[in-house]
Tab-separated table of C-alpha atoms in Angstrom:
chain	number	residue	atom	x	y	z
J	27	MET	CA	0.000	0.000	0.000
J	28	ASP	CA	1.416	3.361	-1.043
J	29	LYS	CA	1.800	5.692	1.962
J	30	SER	CA	4.027	8.285	0.303
J	31	GLY	CA	3.719	11.680	1.922
J	32	ARG	CA	2.231	10.260	5.119
J	33	THR	CA	3.658	9.991	8.638
J	34	LEU	CA	3.323	6.975	10.915
J	35	ILE	CA	3.461	7.733	14.646
J	36	ILE	CA	4.629	4.695	16.647
J	37	HIS	CA	3.952	5.029	20.375
J	38	ASN	CA	5.434	2.834	23.084
J	39	PRO	CA	2.942	3.281	25.959
J	40	ARG	CA	5.362	1.667	28.429
J	41	ALA	CA	8.269	4.033	27.830
J	42	GLY	CA	9.840	6.348	30.354
J	43	THR	CA	8.853	7.937	33.612
J	44	LYS	CA	6.432	10.625	32.510
J	45	ASN	CA	2.836	10.541	33.639
J	46	LYS	CA	0.946	8.067	31.528
J	47	ILE	CA	-0.833	10.701	29.506
J	48	ARG	CA	-3.379	9.698	26.919
J	49	PHE	CA	-0.992	10.251	24.042
J	50	ALA	CA	-3.489	9.158	21.404
J	51	ASP	CA	-5.845	11.887	22.621
J	52	LEU	CA	-3.025	14.442	22.653
J	53	ILE	CA	-2.141	13.951	18.996
J	54	LYS	CA	-5.785	14.150	17.954
J	55	GLU	CA	-6.199	17.345	19.949
J	56	HIS	CA	-3.341	18.933	18.013
J	57	GLY	CA	-4.499	17.838	14.576
J	58	PHE	CA	-2.276	14.823	13.938
J	59	THR	CA	-5.086	12.731	12.483
J	60	SER	CA	-5.519	10.342	9.574
J	61	GLU	CA	-7.288	12.898	7.414
J	62	HIS	CA	-4.269	15.183	7.805
J	63	GLY	CA	-1.773	12.491	6.781
J	64	PHE	CA	-0.873	11.013	10.180
J	65	ASP	CA	-1.420	7.369	11.120
J	66	TYR	CA	-1.057	6.087	14.684
J	67	ALA	CA	-0.046	2.728	16.153
J	68	GLU	CA	0.962	1.438	19.586
J	69	THR	CA	3.592	-1.187	20.317
J	70	GLU	CA	2.318	-4.324	22.000
J	71	TYR	CA	5.528	-6.287	22.678
J	72	GLY	CA	9.305	-6.087	22.447
J	73	GLY	CA	10.439	-5.747	18.839
J	74	HIS	CA	7.022	-4.600	17.632
J	75	ALA	CA	8.311	-1.082	16.870
J	76	SER	CA	11.001	-2.602	14.659
J	77	GLU	CA	8.429	-4.647	12.743
J	78	MET	CA	6.152	-1.656	12.222
J	79	ALA	CA	9.009	0.612	11.125
J	80	ASN	CA	10.201	-1.959	8.601
J	81	GLN	CA	6.700	-2.260	7.145
J	82	ALA	CA	6.335	1.534	7.096
J	83	ARG	CA	9.550	1.809	5.088
J	84	LEU	CA	8.300	-0.812	2.626
J	85	ASP	CA	4.948	0.970	2.364
J	86	GLY	CA	6.692	4.205	1.417
J	87	TYR	CA	5.912	6.389	4.434
J	88	LYS	CA	7.682	9.745	4.237
J	89	THR	CA	8.311	9.836	7.996
J	90	VAL	CA	8.121	7.485	10.957
J	91	ALA	CA	7.808	9.296	14.283
J	92	VAL	CA	8.711	7.343	17.399
J	93	ALA	CA	7.109	8.321	20.705
J	94	GLY	CA	9.129	6.445	23.289
J	95	GLY	CA	12.566	6.070	24.814
J	96	ASP	CA	16.011	5.349	23.419
J	97	GLY	CA	15.302	1.630	23.065
J	98	THR	CA	12.202	2.192	20.959
J	99	MET	CA	14.024	4.902	19.020
J	100	ASN	CA	16.811	2.452	18.226
J	101	GLU	CA	14.332	-0.202	17.053
J	102	VAL	CA	12.701	2.236	14.638
J	103	ALA	CA	15.818	4.057	13.439
J	104	SER	CA	17.641	0.774	12.730
J	105	GLN	CA	14.965	-0.075	10.157
J	106	LEU	CA	15.197	3.306	8.432
J	107	VAL	CA	18.966	3.411	7.800
J	108	HIS	CA	19.812	3.738	4.099
J	109	SER	CA	16.196	4.496	3.182
J	110	ASP	CA	14.159	7.470	2.003
J	111	THR	CA	11.971	7.380	5.114
J	112	SER	CA	12.864	9.968	7.754
J	113	LEU	CA	12.903	9.492	11.519
J	114	ALA	CA	11.199	11.912	13.893
J	115	ILE	CA	11.488	11.660	17.678
J	116	ILE	CA	8.847	12.506	20.263
J	117	PRO	CA	10.884	11.950	23.444
J	118	MET	CA	9.070	10.014	26.143
J	119	GLY	CA	11.922	8.005	27.644
J	120	SER	CA	14.135	8.391	30.674
J	121	GLY	CA	17.286	9.395	28.749
J	122	ASN	CA	16.326	10.647	25.274
J	123	GLY	CA	19.964	10.867	24.169
J	124	LEU	CA	19.495	11.280	20.418
J	125	ALA	CA	16.586	13.687	20.789
J	126	ARG	CA	18.631	15.902	23.120
J	127	HIS	CA	21.638	15.841	20.792
J	128	LEU	CA	19.450	16.917	17.877
J	129	GLY	CA	17.853	19.711	19.895
J	130	VAL	CA	14.370	18.188	19.948
J	131	SER	CA	12.234	19.742	22.686
J	132	MET	CA	11.430	17.572	25.693
J	133	ASP	CA	7.950	19.108	25.616
J	134	LEU	CA	5.713	16.681	23.753
J	135	VAL	CA	3.608	19.300	21.998
J	136	GLU	CA	6.696	21.197	20.821
J	137	ALA	CA	8.273	17.958	19.608
J	138	LEU	CA	5.101	17.086	17.711
J	139	LYS	CA	5.275	20.398	15.866
J	140	LEU	CA	8.439	19.167	14.143
J	141	LEU	CA	6.271	16.694	12.232
J	142	LYS	CA	4.854	19.682	10.373
J	143	THR	CA	7.692	22.220	10.461
J	144	GLY	CA	10.907	20.213	10.881
J	145	LYS	CA	13.637	20.113	8.273
J	146	THR	CA	15.404	16.930	7.217
J	147	ARG	CA	19.097	16.314	7.821
J	148	GLU	CA	21.265	13.229	7.446
J	149	ILE	CA	23.187	11.779	10.379
J	150	ASP	CA	25.632	8.934	10.905
J	151	CYS	CA	24.805	5.520	12.295
J	152	GLY	CA	27.155	3.203	14.162
J	153	GLU	CA	27.119	-0.580	13.989
J	154	ALA	CA	28.599	-2.870	16.649
J	155	ASN	CA	28.818	-6.419	15.327
J	156	ASP	CA	25.329	-6.603	13.784
J	157	LYS	CA	23.561	-4.111	16.091
J	158	LYS	CA	23.045	-0.479	15.085
J	159	PHE	CA	23.364	2.483	17.430
J	160	PHE	CA	22.858	6.220	17.109
J	161	CYS	CA	24.081	7.656	20.427
J	162	ALA	CA	26.677	5.251	21.809
J	163	ALA	CA	27.751	1.638	22.135
J	164	GLY	CA	30.031	0.386	24.830
J	165	VAL	CA	31.562	-2.233	27.087
J	166	GLY	CA	32.470	-2.198	30.732
J	167	PHE	CA	30.695	-0.532	33.602
J	168	ASP	CA	27.891	1.188	31.675
J	169	ALA	CA	26.988	-2.047	29.880
J	170	VAL	CA	26.764	-3.909	33.194
J	171	VAL	CA	24.576	-1.172	34.692
J	172	SER	CA	22.404	-1.158	31.561
J	173	LYS	CA	21.917	-4.905	32.000
J	174	ALA	CA	20.745	-4.355	35.580
J	175	PHE	CA	18.520	-1.473	34.458
J	176	GLU	CA	16.763	-3.759	31.963
J	177	SER	CA	15.181	-5.760	34.766
J	178	SER	CA	14.575	-2.818	37.099
J	179	LYS	CA	10.943	-2.083	37.925
J	180	THR	CA	11.642	1.647	38.227
J	181	ARG	CA	12.875	3.892	35.422
J	182	GLY	CA	14.505	7.305	35.285
J	183	MET	CA	17.849	8.870	36.123
J	184	ALA	CA	17.561	8.322	39.891
J	185	SER	CA	17.065	4.589	39.412
J	186	TYR	CA	20.022	4.422	37.023
J	187	ILE	CA	22.324	6.248	39.479
J	188	LEU	CA	21.261	3.966	42.331
J	189	LEU	CA	21.982	0.862	40.253
J	190	GLY	CA	25.333	2.357	39.259
J	191	ALA	CA	26.288	2.920	42.876
J	192	LYS	CA	25.369	-0.659	43.780
J	193	THR	CA	27.283	-2.054	40.792
J	194	TYR	CA	30.426	0.021	41.333
J	195	PHE	CA	31.681	-1.764	44.432
J	196	GLY	CA	31.665	-5.211	42.842
J	197	PHE	CA	32.890	-4.122	39.418
J	198	LYS	CA	36.434	-4.745	38.157
J	199	SER	CA	38.080	-3.003	35.198
J	200	LYS	CA	39.223	-5.215	32.319
J	201	ASP	CA	41.989	-5.289	29.717
J	202	TYR	CA	41.240	-4.449	26.093
J	203	LYS	CA	43.173	-4.327	22.842
J	204	ILE	CA	41.738	-1.406	20.903
J	205	THR	CA	42.261	-0.789	17.192
J	206	VAL	CA	41.014	2.494	15.752
J	207	ASP	CA	41.535	2.516	11.983
J	208	ASP	CA	45.281	1.694	11.740
J	209	GLN	CA	46.264	2.519	15.348
J	210	THR	CA	46.336	-0.163	18.063
J	211	VAL	CA	46.667	0.400	21.803
J	212	GLU	CA	46.191	-1.749	24.887
J	213	ARG	CA	44.339	-0.322	27.848
J	214	ARG	CA	42.869	-1.393	31.143
J	215	ALA	CA	39.511	0.346	31.217
J	216	PHE	CA	36.600	0.950	33.560
J	217	LEU	CA	34.475	1.489	30.477
J	218	ILE	CA	34.862	2.097	26.754
J	219	SER	CA	32.138	4.024	25.006
J	220	VAL	CA	32.083	4.382	21.225
J	221	ALA	CA	30.108	7.559	20.669
J	222	ASN	CA	28.239	8.782	17.627
J	223	GLY	CA	26.359	11.483	19.532
J	224	ALA	CA	27.671	13.578	22.385
J	225	GLN	CA	25.707	12.125	25.275
J	226	PHE	CA	24.209	9.021	26.838
J	227	GLY	CA	21.043	10.982	27.639
J	228	ASN	CA	19.867	13.138	30.527
J	229	GLU	CA	22.574	15.657	29.533
J	230	ALA	CA	25.364	13.252	30.545
J	231	PHE	CA	28.050	14.033	27.949
J	232	ILE	CA	30.463	11.127	27.434
J	233	SER	CA	31.857	12.680	24.228
J	234	PRO	CA	31.276	16.437	24.467
J	235	HIS	CA	32.680	17.298	21.050
J	236	SER	CA	31.098	14.512	18.968
J	237	ILE	CA	29.602	15.623	15.664
J	238	ILE	CA	26.798	13.341	14.574
J	239	ASP	CA	27.311	13.747	10.819
J	240	ASP	CA	31.123	13.855	10.446
J	241	GLY	CA	31.610	10.224	9.398
J	242	LYS	CA	33.593	9.479	12.570
J	243	LEU	CA	33.039	7.711	15.874
J	244	GLU	CA	34.747	8.714	19.117
J	245	VAL	CA	36.301	5.952	21.225
J	246	CYS	CA	36.007	7.230	24.801
J	247	ILE	CA	38.051	5.372	27.409
J	248	VAL	CA	37.559	5.850	31.136
J	249	LYS	CA	40.571	4.353	32.904
J	250	PRO	CA	40.480	2.808	36.391
J	251	PHE	CA	40.252	5.511	39.044
J	252	PRO	CA	40.317	5.713	42.843
J	253	PHE	CA	36.989	5.949	44.630
J	254	ILE	CA	37.384	9.648	45.370
J	255	GLY	CA	38.144	10.308	41.684
J	256	GLY	CA	34.746	8.931	40.714
J	257	PHE	CA	32.969	12.006	42.020
J	258	GLY	CA	34.895	14.312	39.699
J	259	LEU	CA	34.294	12.002	36.747
J	260	PHE	CA	30.578	11.806	37.470
J	261	PHE	CA	30.069	15.557	37.713
J	262	SER	CA	32.259	16.233	34.669
J	263	LEU	CA	29.768	14.239	32.576
J	264	PHE	CA	27.128	16.862	33.257
J	265	LYS	CA	29.497	19.835	32.943
J	266	LYS	CA	30.673	18.723	29.467
J	267	THR	CA	34.242	18.550	30.768
J	268	ILE	CA	34.950	14.817	31.027
J	269	ASP	CA	37.453	15.148	28.178
J	270	GLN	CA	39.593	17.251	30.530
J	271	ASN	CA	39.726	14.552	33.205
J	272	LYS	CA	43.057	12.712	33.658
J	273	TYR	CA	41.280	9.344	33.702
J	274	TYR	CA	39.747	9.928	30.262
J	275	GLU	CA	41.257	9.303	26.827
J	276	SER	CA	39.710	9.344	23.362
J	277	PHE	CA	40.425	8.404	19.758
J	278	SER	CA	38.505	9.198	16.584
J	279	GLY	CA	37.986	6.841	13.659
J	280	GLU	CA	35.742	5.047	11.211
J	281	LYS	CA	36.460	1.410	12.093
J	282	ILE	CA	37.071	0.146	15.615
J	283	GLN	CA	37.833	-3.302	16.964
J	284	LEU	CA	37.776	-4.160	20.647
J	285	GLU	CA	39.544	-7.422	21.481
J	286	LEU	CA	38.236	-8.658	24.818
J	287	SER	CA	40.097	-10.515	27.529
J	288	ARG	CA	36.893	-12.449	28.332
J	289	PRO	CA	33.222	-12.586	27.215
J	290	CYS	CA	31.155	-9.649	28.372
J	291	TYR	CA	28.060	-7.548	27.832
J	292	TYR	CA	27.959	-4.639	25.437
J	293	HIS	CA	25.211	-2.132	24.840
J	294	CYS	CA	23.875	-0.178	21.884
J	295	ASP	CA	21.864	2.863	22.977
J	296	GLY	CA	21.281	1.116	26.296
J	297	GLU	CA	20.064	-2.184	24.830
J	298	VAL	CA	22.306	-5.009	26.058
J	299	PHE	CA	23.820	-7.929	24.144
J	300	GLU	CA	26.592	-10.474	24.730
J	301	VAL	CA	29.932	-10.735	22.942
J	302	GLU	CA	32.537	-13.476	23.390
J	303	LYS	CA	35.731	-12.223	21.807
J	304	ASN	CA	35.786	-9.292	19.370
J	305	LEU	CA	33.501	-6.309	19.026
J	306	ASN	CA	33.759	-4.871	15.519
J	307	ILE	CA	32.358	-1.382	15.130
J	308	GLN	CA	31.981	0.843	12.093
J	309	VAL	CA	30.259	4.046	11.077
J	310	HIS	CA	27.734	4.417	8.264
J	311	SER	CA	28.162	8.028	7.229
J	312	LYS	CA	25.009	10.142	6.755
J	313	SER	CA	22.866	7.029	6.501
J	314	LEU	CA	19.761	8.129	8.412
J	315	LYS	CA	17.395	10.967	7.570
J	316	VAL	CA	15.991	12.733	10.639
J	317	LEU	CA	13.706	15.676	11.315
């Protein structure tokens, strides 16, 4: 069925920490209705957003708008890479990393207005093994915390910080062999984040100077640090100054390989997967159209 010129709004009603507003009523109230070129659907299970976005691309939708968190955003955006269908974000999650990087308002009504007034730009996409990411992928501490966050009954920044504090005391840094394009280094790291965007979400900037359409990824290494040094690292994330911290190091490149000393978790935009030996990461330059 030809849907050219139309927009599909995919809503994950379980996303985030915001009050469970009647989002379907909100979009109708502001004129985002079928007769005006806007179709609406809700996700019903994990992976449903991915299925709907893939079908929307095949049906020729001009835009797919995702109303949800970073996980739902990743599901949808991954299906739209290298296509003529644009992504729009209506941020309803607990982090909203890509939306914040792109300057999308956290106010739902203001974000919705972009569906009518927004301009299209092309951004890069990262791929770690066979999983795409748009903000960051990584191994180490943040991947372990993300794994714990998956099964947490509470969402939001406070819950994430609490899980991080609990995880910290039992966590041990690991050794990695890191190849960025033609340069290889060996590092013991607390975490390694490969960033496409500047932040994880919630204005926590792991790669303050990342440019999302430069055809490069930033390999951000946080080295082991003493307990007291963790406070400075934590606050520097939110002050956009982590790159000035002595426990931080970064490299820029198009192809990255992380050779692991043992199997571990890795995450892509907060979604967690397992890897046994090597994590191969590359950038797809200007491969996703976004509003």
